[in-house]
mmCIF file of C-alpha atoms in Angstrom:
data_model
loop_
_atom_site.group_PDB
_atom_site.id
_atom_site.type_symbol
_atom_site.label_atom_id
_atom_site.label_comp_id
_atom_site.label_asym_id
_atom_site.label_seq_id
_atom_site.Cartn_x
_atom_site.Cartn_y
_atom_site.Cartn_z
ATOM 1 C CA MET E 17 15.977 33.993 -2.591
ATOM 2 C CA GLU E 18 14.361 37.144 -1.238
ATOM 3 C CA ASP E 19 12.044 37.274 -4.271
ATOM 4 C CA LEU E 20 10.612 33.807 -3.691
ATOM 5 C CA HIS E 21 6.963 33.714 -2.707
ATOM 6 C CA VAL E 22 6.118 32.014 0.582
ATOM 7 C CA ASP E 23 4.157 29.215 -1.150
ATOM 8 C CA VAL E 24 7.219 28.444 -3.314
ATOM 9 C CA ILE E 25 9.370 28.295 -0.187
ATOM 10 C CA GLY E 26 6.769 26.017 1.385
ATOM 11 C CA ASN E 27 7.043 23.705 -1.619
ATOM 12 C CA ILE E 28 10.837 23.659 -1.273
ATOM 13 C CA LEU E 29 10.601 22.786 2.416
ATOM 14 C CA SER E 30 8.073 20.057 1.642
ATOM 15 C CA HIS E 31 10.628 18.281 -0.554
ATOM 16 C CA LEU E 32 13.304 18.068 2.140
ATOM 17 C CA ARG E 33 13.913 14.493 3.261
ATOM 18 C CA ALA E 34 13.893 15.019 7.026
ATOM 19 C CA ALA E 35 11.673 17.064 9.327
ATOM 20 C CA ARG E 36 14.826 18.085 11.212
ATOM 21 C CA ASP E 37 16.154 19.800 8.072
ATOM 22 C CA VAL E 38 12.794 21.524 7.548
ATOM 23 C CA VAL E 39 12.891 22.996 11.056
ATOM 24 C CA VAL E 40 16.496 24.177 10.640
ATOM 25 C CA ALA E 41 15.769 25.753 7.242
ATOM 26 C CA SER E 42 12.636 27.477 8.535
ATOM 27 C CA ALA E 43 14.754 29.329 11.093
ATOM 28 C CA THR E 44 16.542 31.186 8.287
ATOM 29 C CA CYS E 45 14.255 34.204 8.417
ATOM 30 C CA LYS E 46 10.716 35.344 9.114
ATOM 31 C CA LYS E 47 9.595 34.586 5.557
ATOM 32 C CA TRP E 48 10.803 31.013 5.704
ATOM 33 C CA ARG E 49 9.204 30.634 9.102
ATOM 34 C CA GLU E 50 5.876 31.776 7.641
ATOM 35 C CA ALA E 51 6.254 29.296 4.778
ATOM 36 C CA PHE E 52 6.874 26.521 7.310
ATOM 37 C CA GLN E 53 3.800 27.403 9.327
ATOM 38 C CA HIS E 54 1.293 28.049 6.531
ATOM 39 C CA HIS E 55 2.532 26.453 3.284
ATOM 40 C CA LEU E 56 4.229 23.217 4.310
ATOM 41 C CA SER E 57 2.551 20.116 2.838
ATOM 42 C CA SER E 58 4.868 17.255 3.853
ATOM 43 C CA LEU E 59 6.914 16.141 6.876
ATOM 44 C CA THR E 60 9.017 13.025 7.395
ATOM 45 C CA PHE E 61 10.271 11.865 10.797
ATOM 46 C CA HIS E 62 12.976 9.197 10.850
ATOM 47 C CA ASP E 63 14.523 7.751 13.999
ATOM 48 C CA LEU E 64 18.020 7.977 12.455
ATOM 49 C CA ASP E 65 17.712 11.763 12.454
ATOM 50 C CA PHE E 66 17.048 11.881 16.202
ATOM 51 C CA SER E 67 19.669 9.540 17.636
ATOM 52 C CA GLY E 68 20.477 10.327 21.238
ATOM 53 C CA PHE E 69 16.967 11.525 22.082
ATOM 54 C CA THR E 70 14.750 9.622 24.479
ATOM 55 C CA THR E 71 11.298 8.525 23.345
ATOM 56 C CA ASN E 72 9.670 11.194 25.526
ATOM 57 C CA GLU E 73 11.900 13.899 24.057
ATOM 58 C CA LEU E 74 11.160 12.695 20.529
ATOM 59 C CA GLU E 75 7.411 12.680 21.233
ATOM 60 C CA SER E 76 7.649 16.300 22.385
ATOM 61 C CA ILE E 77 9.725 17.376 19.361
ATOM 62 C CA ILE E 78 7.337 15.773 16.870
ATOM 63 C CA THR E 79 4.259 17.191 18.613
ATOM 64 C CA GLN E 80 5.659 20.739 18.686
ATOM 65 C CA THR E 81 6.801 20.544 15.055
ATOM 66 C CA ILE E 82 3.492 19.294 13.692
ATOM 67 C CA GLN E 83 1.349 21.660 15.742
ATOM 68 C CA GLN E 84 3.147 24.670 14.273
ATOM 69 C CA THR E 85 1.974 23.756 10.779
ATOM 70 C CA LYS E 86 -1.307 24.123 8.915
ATOM 71 C CA GLY E 87 -2.555 22.110 5.951
ATOM 72 C CA LEU E 88 -0.230 19.075 6.072
ATOM 73 C CA GLN E 89 -1.103 16.594 3.327
ATOM 74 C CA ARG E 90 1.640 13.985 3.818
ATOM 75 C CA LEU E 91 3.015 12.602 7.062
ATOM 76 C CA LYS E 92 5.659 9.897 7.251
ATOM 77 C CA PHE E 93 6.877 8.296 10.476
ATOM 78 C CA PHE E 94 9.722 5.769 10.411
ATOM 79 C CA LEU E 95 10.246 5.244 14.113
ATOM 80 C CA SER E 96 10.351 1.479 14.573
ATOM 81 C CA ASP E 97 13.921 1.421 15.969
ATOM 82 C CA VAL E 98 13.138 3.635 18.954
ATOM 83 C CA ASP E 99 13.759 1.707 22.184
ATOM 84 C CA ASP E 100 10.466 2.458 23.926
ATOM 85 C CA VAL E 101 6.887 2.290 22.690
ATOM 86 C CA PHE E 102 5.317 5.646 21.830
ATOM 87 C CA CYS E 103 2.315 6.826 23.796
ATOM 88 C CA ALA E 104 -0.806 6.220 21.723
ATOM 89 C CA ASP E 105 -2.228 9.578 22.808
ATOM 90 C CA HIS E 106 0.747 11.400 21.304
ATOM 91 C CA VAL E 107 0.449 9.528 18.018
ATOM 92 C CA LEU E 108 -3.228 10.398 17.886
ATOM 93 C CA VAL E 109 -2.442 14.093 18.477
ATOM 94 C CA TRP E 110 -0.078 14.065 15.491
ATOM 95 C CA LEU E 111 -2.659 12.521 13.203
ATOM 96 C CA MET E 112 -5.635 14.492 14.460
ATOM 97 C CA HIS E 113 -3.856 17.793 13.891
ATOM 98 C CA ALA E 114 -3.782 17.058 10.155
ATOM 99 C CA ARG E 115 -6.874 14.885 9.854
ATOM 100 C CA ASP E 116 -8.853 17.338 7.678
ATOM 101 C CA THR E 117 -6.083 17.750 5.076
ATOM 102 C CA LEU E 118 -4.047 14.533 5.352
ATOM 103 C CA ARG E 119 -3.892 12.619 2.065
ATOM 104 C CA GLU E 120 -0.905 10.282 2.577
ATOM 105 C CA LEU E 121 0.222 8.535 5.756
ATOM 106 C CA TYR E 122 3.218 6.236 6.324
ATOM 107 C CA LEU E 123 3.100 5.057 9.905
ATOM 108 C CA LEU E 124 5.879 2.773 11.133
ATOM 109 C CA VAL E 125 5.524 3.336 14.870
ATOM 110 C CA ARG E 126 5.137 0.929 17.775
ATOM 111 C CA ALA E 127 1.994 2.404 19.259
ATOM 112 C CA ALA E 128 -1.780 1.979 19.114
ATOM 113 C CA GLY E 129 -4.239 4.570 17.882
ATOM 114 C CA SER E 130 -7.818 5.524 18.686
ATOM 115 C CA CYS E 131 -10.865 5.382 16.450
ATOM 116 C CA GLN E 132 -11.098 8.598 14.440
ATOM 117 C CA LYS E 133 -12.000 8.983 10.772
ATOM 118 C CA PHE E 134 -9.714 10.719 8.285
ATOM 119 C CA PRO E 135 -11.922 12.087 5.489
ATOM 120 C CA CYS E 136 -9.172 13.181 3.077
ATOM 121 C CA LEU E 137 -6.500 10.487 3.357
ATOM 122 C CA LYS E 138 -6.007 8.586 0.096
ATOM 123 C CA THR E 139 -2.732 6.681 0.588
ATOM 124 C CA LEU E 140 -1.962 4.351 3.482
ATOM 125 C CA ARG E 141 0.944 1.977 4.127
ATOM 126 C CA LEU E 142 0.876 -0.495 7.011
ATOM 127 C CA GLU E 143 4.114 -2.347 7.688
ATOM 128 C CA ASP E 144 5.060 -4.754 10.488
ATOM 129 C CA VAL E 145 1.761 -4.120 12.253
ATOM 130 C CA SER E 146 0.324 -6.691 14.653
ATOM 131 C CA ALA E 147 -3.433 -6.741 15.217
ATOM 132 C CA ARG E 148 -6.565 -8.845 15.013
ATOM 133 C CA GLY E 149 -7.925 -9.459 11.536
ATOM 134 C CA ARG E 150 -11.148 -7.576 12.259
ATOM 135 C CA ASP E 151 -9.106 -4.585 13.489
ATOM 136 C CA PHE E 152 -7.493 -4.239 10.074
ATOM 137 C CA SER E 153 -10.949 -4.240 8.531
ATOM 138 C CA PHE E 154 -12.080 -1.534 10.929
ATOM 139 C CA LEU E 155 -8.914 0.475 10.280
ATOM 140 C CA VAL E 156 -9.583 0.643 6.536
ATOM 141 C CA SER E 157 -13.128 1.839 7.261
ATOM 142 C CA LEU E 158 -11.636 4.914 8.965
ATOM 143 C CA PHE E 159 -10.458 6.149 5.562
ATOM 144 C CA PRO E 160 -13.618 6.559 3.430
ATOM 145 C CA LYS E 161 -11.679 8.003 0.457
ATOM 146 C CA ILE E 162 -8.649 5.723 0.503
ATOM 147 C CA GLU E 163 -7.359 4.918 -2.990
ATOM 148 C CA ASN E 164 -3.916 3.359 -2.470
ATOM 149 C CA LEU E 165 -3.261 0.717 0.184
ATOM 150 C CA THR E 166 -0.013 -1.146 0.894
ATOM 151 C CA LEU E 167 0.099 -3.987 3.410
ATOM 152 C CA VAL E 168 3.547 -5.339 4.311
ATOM 153 C CA ASN E 169 4.280 -8.239 6.659
ATOM 154 C CA LEU E 170 1.202 -7.904 8.859
ATOM 155 C CA ASP E 171 0.852 -10.117 11.911
ATOM 156 C CA VAL E 172 -2.813 -11.132 11.925
ATOM 157 C CA TYR E 173 -4.264 -12.988 14.906
ATOM 158 C CA PRO E 174 -5.917 -15.062 16.324
ATOM 159 C CA GLU E 175 -6.609 -16.513 12.862
ATOM 160 C CA ALA E 176 -4.666 -15.360 9.825
ATOM 161 C CA ILE E 177 -7.772 -14.060 8.063
ATOM 162 C CA ILE E 178 -8.358 -10.557 6.678
ATOM 163 C CA SER E 179 -11.584 -9.290 5.122
ATOM 164 C CA LEU E 180 -11.520 -5.743 3.713
ATOM 165 C CA ILE E 181 -14.332 -3.702 2.153
ATOM 166 C CA SER E 182 -13.783 -0.401 0.332
ATOM 167 C CA VAL E 183 -15.771 1.439 -2.332
ATOM 168 C CA SER E 184 -12.936 3.895 -3.071
ATOM 169 C CA LEU E 185 -9.842 1.655 -3.175
ATOM 170 C CA LYS E 186 -8.130 1.736 -6.580
ATOM 171 C CA SER E 187 -4.783 0.089 -5.894
ATOM 172 C CA ILE E 188 -3.551 -2.476 -3.380
ATOM 173 C CA ASP E 189 -0.112 -4.005 -2.802
ATOM 174 C CA VAL E 190 0.029 -7.049 -0.512
ATOM 175 C CA VAL E 191 3.635 -7.896 0.361
ATOM 176 C CA GLU E 192 5.189 -10.665 2.462
ATOM 177 C CA MET E 193 1.924 -11.946 3.883
ATOM 178 C CA ALA E 194 1.231 -15.473 5.135
ATOM 179 C CA LEU E 195 -2.505 -15.895 5.591
ATOM 180 C CA ILE E 196 -5.185 -18.542 5.649
ATOM 181 C CA LYS E 197 -7.610 -16.359 3.749
ATOM 182 C CA PHE E 198 -7.696 -12.832 2.321
ATOM 183 C CA ILE E 199 -11.074 -11.501 1.152
ATOM 184 C CA LEU E 200 -11.126 -8.141 -0.599
ATOM 185 C CA GLU E 201 -14.360 -6.454 -1.662
ATOM 186 C CA ALA E 202 -13.455 -3.362 -3.681
ATOM 187 C CA ASP E 203 -15.840 -1.755 -6.173
ATOM 188 C CA SER E 204 -13.247 0.489 -7.855
ATOM 189 C CA LEU E 205 -10.066 -1.603 -7.735
ATOM 190 C CA GLY E 206 -7.902 -1.231 -10.837
ATOM 191 C CA TYR E 207 -4.521 -2.587 -9.679
ATOM 192 C CA LEU E 208 -3.836 -5.724 -7.622
ATOM 193 C CA HIS E 209 -0.304 -6.796 -6.700
ATOM 194 C CA LEU E 210 0.519 -9.861 -4.587
ATOM 195 C CA GLN E 211 4.240 -10.112 -3.851
ATOM 196 C CA ARG E 212 6.097 -12.737 -1.799
ATOM 197 C CA CYS E 213 2.823 -13.943 -0.281
ATOM 198 C CA ASN E 214 1.926 -17.381 1.009
ATOM 199 C CA PHE E 215 -1.764 -18.319 1.014
ATOM 200 C CA GLU E 216 -1.264 -21.982 0.180
ATOM 201 C CA HIS E 217 -1.625 -23.847 3.461
ATOM 202 C CA PHE E 218 -5.404 -23.636 3.804
ATOM 203 C CA GLU E 219 -7.679 -21.392 1.788
ATOM 204 C CA HIS E 220 -7.234 -18.674 -0.797
ATOM 205 C CA PHE E 221 -7.229 -15.080 -2.000
ATOM 206 C CA LYS E 222 -10.671 -13.832 -3.001
ATOM 207 C CA LEU E 223 -11.522 -10.620 -4.851
ATOM 208 C CA ILE E 224 -15.067 -9.330 -5.175
ATOM 209 C CA GLY E 225 -15.286 -6.384 -7.550
ATOM 210 C CA LYS E 226 -17.348 -4.665 -10.203
ATOM 211 C CA GLY E 227 -15.289 -5.114 -13.351
ATOM 212 C CA THR E 228 -12.766 -2.308 -12.793
ATOM 213 C CA LEU E 229 -9.624 -4.453 -12.421
ATOM 214 C CA LYS E 230 -7.064 -3.647 -15.139
ATOM 215 C CA VAL E 231 -3.771 -4.989 -13.772
ATOM 216 C CA LEU E 232 -3.194 -8.338 -12.015
ATOM 217 C CA ASN E 233 0.391 -8.842 -10.819
ATOM 218 C CA ILE E 234 1.404 -11.944 -8.841
ATOM 219 C CA ASP E 235 5.105 -12.032 -8.043
ATOM 220 C CA VAL E 236 6.982 -14.812 -6.197
ATOM 221 C CA ALA E 237 3.849 -16.072 -4.445
ATOM 222 C CA ARG E 238 2.430 -19.381 -3.252
ATOM 223 C CA ILE E 239 -1.346 -19.243 -3.409
ATOM 224 C CA ALA E 240 -3.610 -22.229 -2.931
ATOM 225 C CA TYR E 241 -6.497 -20.686 -4.817
ATOM 226 C CA VAL E 242 -7.201 -17.342 -6.505
ATOM 227 C CA ASP E 243 -10.899 -16.574 -6.705
ATOM 228 C CA ILE E 244 -11.747 -13.436 -8.694
ATOM 229 C CA GLN E 245 -15.480 -12.882 -8.527
ATOM 230 C CA ASP E 246 -15.383 -9.991 -10.920
ATOM 231 C CA ASN E 247 -16.308 -9.193 -14.488
ATOM 232 C CA MET E 248 -12.768 -9.206 -15.891
ATOM 233 C CA GLU E 249 -13.555 -7.707 -19.282
ATOM 234 C CA ASN E 250 -11.442 -4.621 -18.455
ATOM 235 C CA LEU E 251 -8.350 -6.570 -17.365
ATOM 236 C CA GLU E 252 -5.477 -5.463 -19.625
ATOM 237 C CA ILE E 253 -2.348 -6.835 -17.940
ATOM 238 C CA VAL E 254 -1.753 -10.260 -16.380
ATOM 239 C CA ASP E 255 1.746 -10.683 -14.955
ATOM 240 C CA VAL E 256 2.552 -13.864 -13.010
ATOM 241 C CA ASN E 257 6.187 -14.418 -12.085
ATOM 242 C CA GLU E 258 7.862 -17.298 -10.211
ATOM 243 C CA SER E 259 4.634 -18.335 -8.523
ATOM 244 C CA SER E 260 2.665 -21.456 -7.716
ATOM 245 C CA ILE E 261 -1.094 -21.094 -8.094
ATOM 246 C CA LYS E 262 -3.687 -23.823 -7.863
ATOM 247 C CA VAL E 263 -6.173 -22.200 -10.197
ATOM 248 C CA PRO E 264 -8.648 -24.540 -11.931
ATOM 249 C CA LYS E 265 -8.295 -23.921 -15.624
ATOM 250 C CA LEU E 266 -6.081 -20.863 -15.465
ATOM 251 C CA TYR E 267 -6.081 -20.567 -19.225
ATOM 252 C CA ASN E 268 -9.882 -20.647 -19.305
ATOM 253 C CA MET E 269 -9.919 -17.694 -16.929
ATOM 254 C CA ILE E 270 -7.434 -15.786 -19.076
ATOM 255 C CA SER E 271 -9.293 -16.618 -22.303
ATOM 256 C CA LYS E 272 -12.241 -14.480 -21.165
ATOM 257 C CA LEU E 273 -10.139 -11.322 -21.163
ATOM 258 C CA SER E 274 -11.189 -9.614 -24.375
ATOM 259 C CA ASN E 275 -9.128 -6.472 -23.652
ATOM 260 C CA LEU E 276 -5.894 -8.240 -22.660
ATOM 261 C CA ARG E 277 -2.871 -6.256 -23.868
ATOM 262 C CA ARG E 278 0.048 -7.839 -22.010
ATOM 263 C CA LEU E 279 0.497 -11.368 -20.707
ATOM 264 C CA ARG E 280 3.496 -12.749 -18.842
ATOM 265 C CA LEU E 281 3.666 -16.195 -17.263
ATOM 266 C CA GLN E 282 7.265 -16.670 -16.133
ATOM 267 C CA ARG E 283 8.352 -19.710 -14.130
ATOM 268 C CA VAL E 284 4.790 -20.484 -13.143
ATOM 269 C CA ASN E 285 4.063 -23.828 -11.517
ATOM 270 C CA PHE E 286 0.750 -25.140 -12.851
ATOM 271 C CA ASP E 287 -0.654 -27.596 -10.347
ATOM 272 C CA ASN E 288 -3.260 -28.918 -12.770
ATOM 273 C CA VAL E 289 -1.748 -31.537 -15.051
ATOM 274 C CA ASP E 290 -4.358 -30.893 -17.758
ATOM 275 C CA GLU E 291 -3.589 -27.180 -17.922
ATOM 276 C CA VAL E 292 -2.673 -26.217 -21.487
ATOM 277 C CA ILE E 293 -1.101 -22.940 -22.585
ATOM 278 C CA ASP E 294 -1.338 -22.648 -26.364
ATOM 279 C CA LEU E 295 0.631 -19.750 -27.864
ATOM 280 C CA GLU E 296 -1.205 -19.876 -31.181
ATOM 281 C CA SER E 297 -4.622 -19.866 -29.500
ATOM 282 C CA ILE E 298 -3.622 -16.967 -27.249
ATOM 283 C CA SER E 299 -2.493 -14.887 -30.232
ATOM 284 C CA ALA E 300 -5.755 -15.549 -32.045
ATOM 285 C CA THR E 301 -7.960 -14.963 -29.031
ATOM 286 C CA PHE E 302 -6.564 -11.572 -28.010
ATOM 287 C CA PRO E 303 -6.325 -9.191 -30.989
ATOM 288 C CA GLN E 304 -5.126 -6.340 -28.752
ATOM 289 C CA LEU E 305 -2.307 -8.359 -27.190
ATOM 290 C CA THR E 306 0.995 -6.619 -27.944
ATOM 291 C CA ARG E 307 3.294 -8.479 -25.547
ATOM 292 C CA GLN E 308 3.246 -12.070 -24.396
ATOM 293 C CA PHE E 309 5.931 -13.862 -22.437
ATOM 294 C CA LEU E 310 5.419 -17.499 -21.480
ATOM 295 C CA TYR E 311 8.093 -19.302 -19.521
ATOM 296 C CA PRO E 312 6.366 -22.056 -17.542
ATOM 297 C CA ASP E 313 8.150 -24.019 -14.850
ATOM 298 C CA VAL E 314 7.963 -27.548 -16.299
ATOM 299 C CA GLU E 315 10.019 -30.676 -15.851
ATOM 300 C CA ASP E 316 8.671 -32.858 -18.673
#
C-alpha cells in the first residue's frame, strides 16, 4: 500500500459507496489524506449513513467534507428522509465549491437552490422535485453542456406542462410522470425513454429535433399523442412495451425508418381501428432489420 501513488489512492477512495467511509479511510495516513484532498473525484452522501445527526449537524459535516476537496466531478446526495428541510444556502455552497469541475449530480434533497450556471456538468437526475413548469426549463438552462437527463416523478404546477430546450442533450429518461404536455426541443438527442408515464388526459409528448434520434423506448406508458417533429432517418431501435398510444398511422411513421435495426411492439394498444401491422411488409421494407417482435394487445 505504501507504494501506491496518491492519484491511485484517490481513485480507490472515489469508488467507496459512502462519503463517511471516504473520510474514515483518508485518516489512515498523510498520503491518504493528500489523496482525499487533491485526487478525489466522487462523493456520495446518504441519510442512512448519518442516522442520529440533526439536520444542522449534517449540513456542517457535508460542508466541511466537500470544502476539503479539489476537483470533484461527481456529487450524489440522497437526503430525502432527513426530518428538516436543508438550508438552500448550504446546498448552494456544496454545489458551488465543485461547479467548475462537476460533471454528474444526483440531488435528492428537500431544499431550493439559487441561479448559478454549472459549465461542466453533463449528467443530472431530478427525482421527487416540486416546482413550476417554467422553473424546470430554467434549471436545464443552467447546464449548457448537459448530455444525460433523468426526470423522475416531478410535481409540476400550476399546470402540468414542461417545455425544455437543450442543444447538448443526448439522452433523456422520463419516468413516472403525469403531465398535460411535454415539449422537448433537443438538437442532439439520440436516446429517448418514456417509462410509466401518463400523458393521455389532455395533450401529448412532442419532440423537436434535428434527425439525431437513434433509440425510441416507450415502456408501460399511456400517451394521448406522440408528435416527433424530427427527421427520423437515423432511428435504429423502436421499442414499445405494454403501452397505449393514440398515434395516427403508427405503422406509416415506422415505415419511414430506413435504418431501422430492431423493432418491438409488445402488448401495444392501438387506438386506431384501421391500424395495420404487416409482418411481411415490415421485413421487406427494412433490409437492415435483424430483430422484430410484434405482440399487439388485441381482442378480436
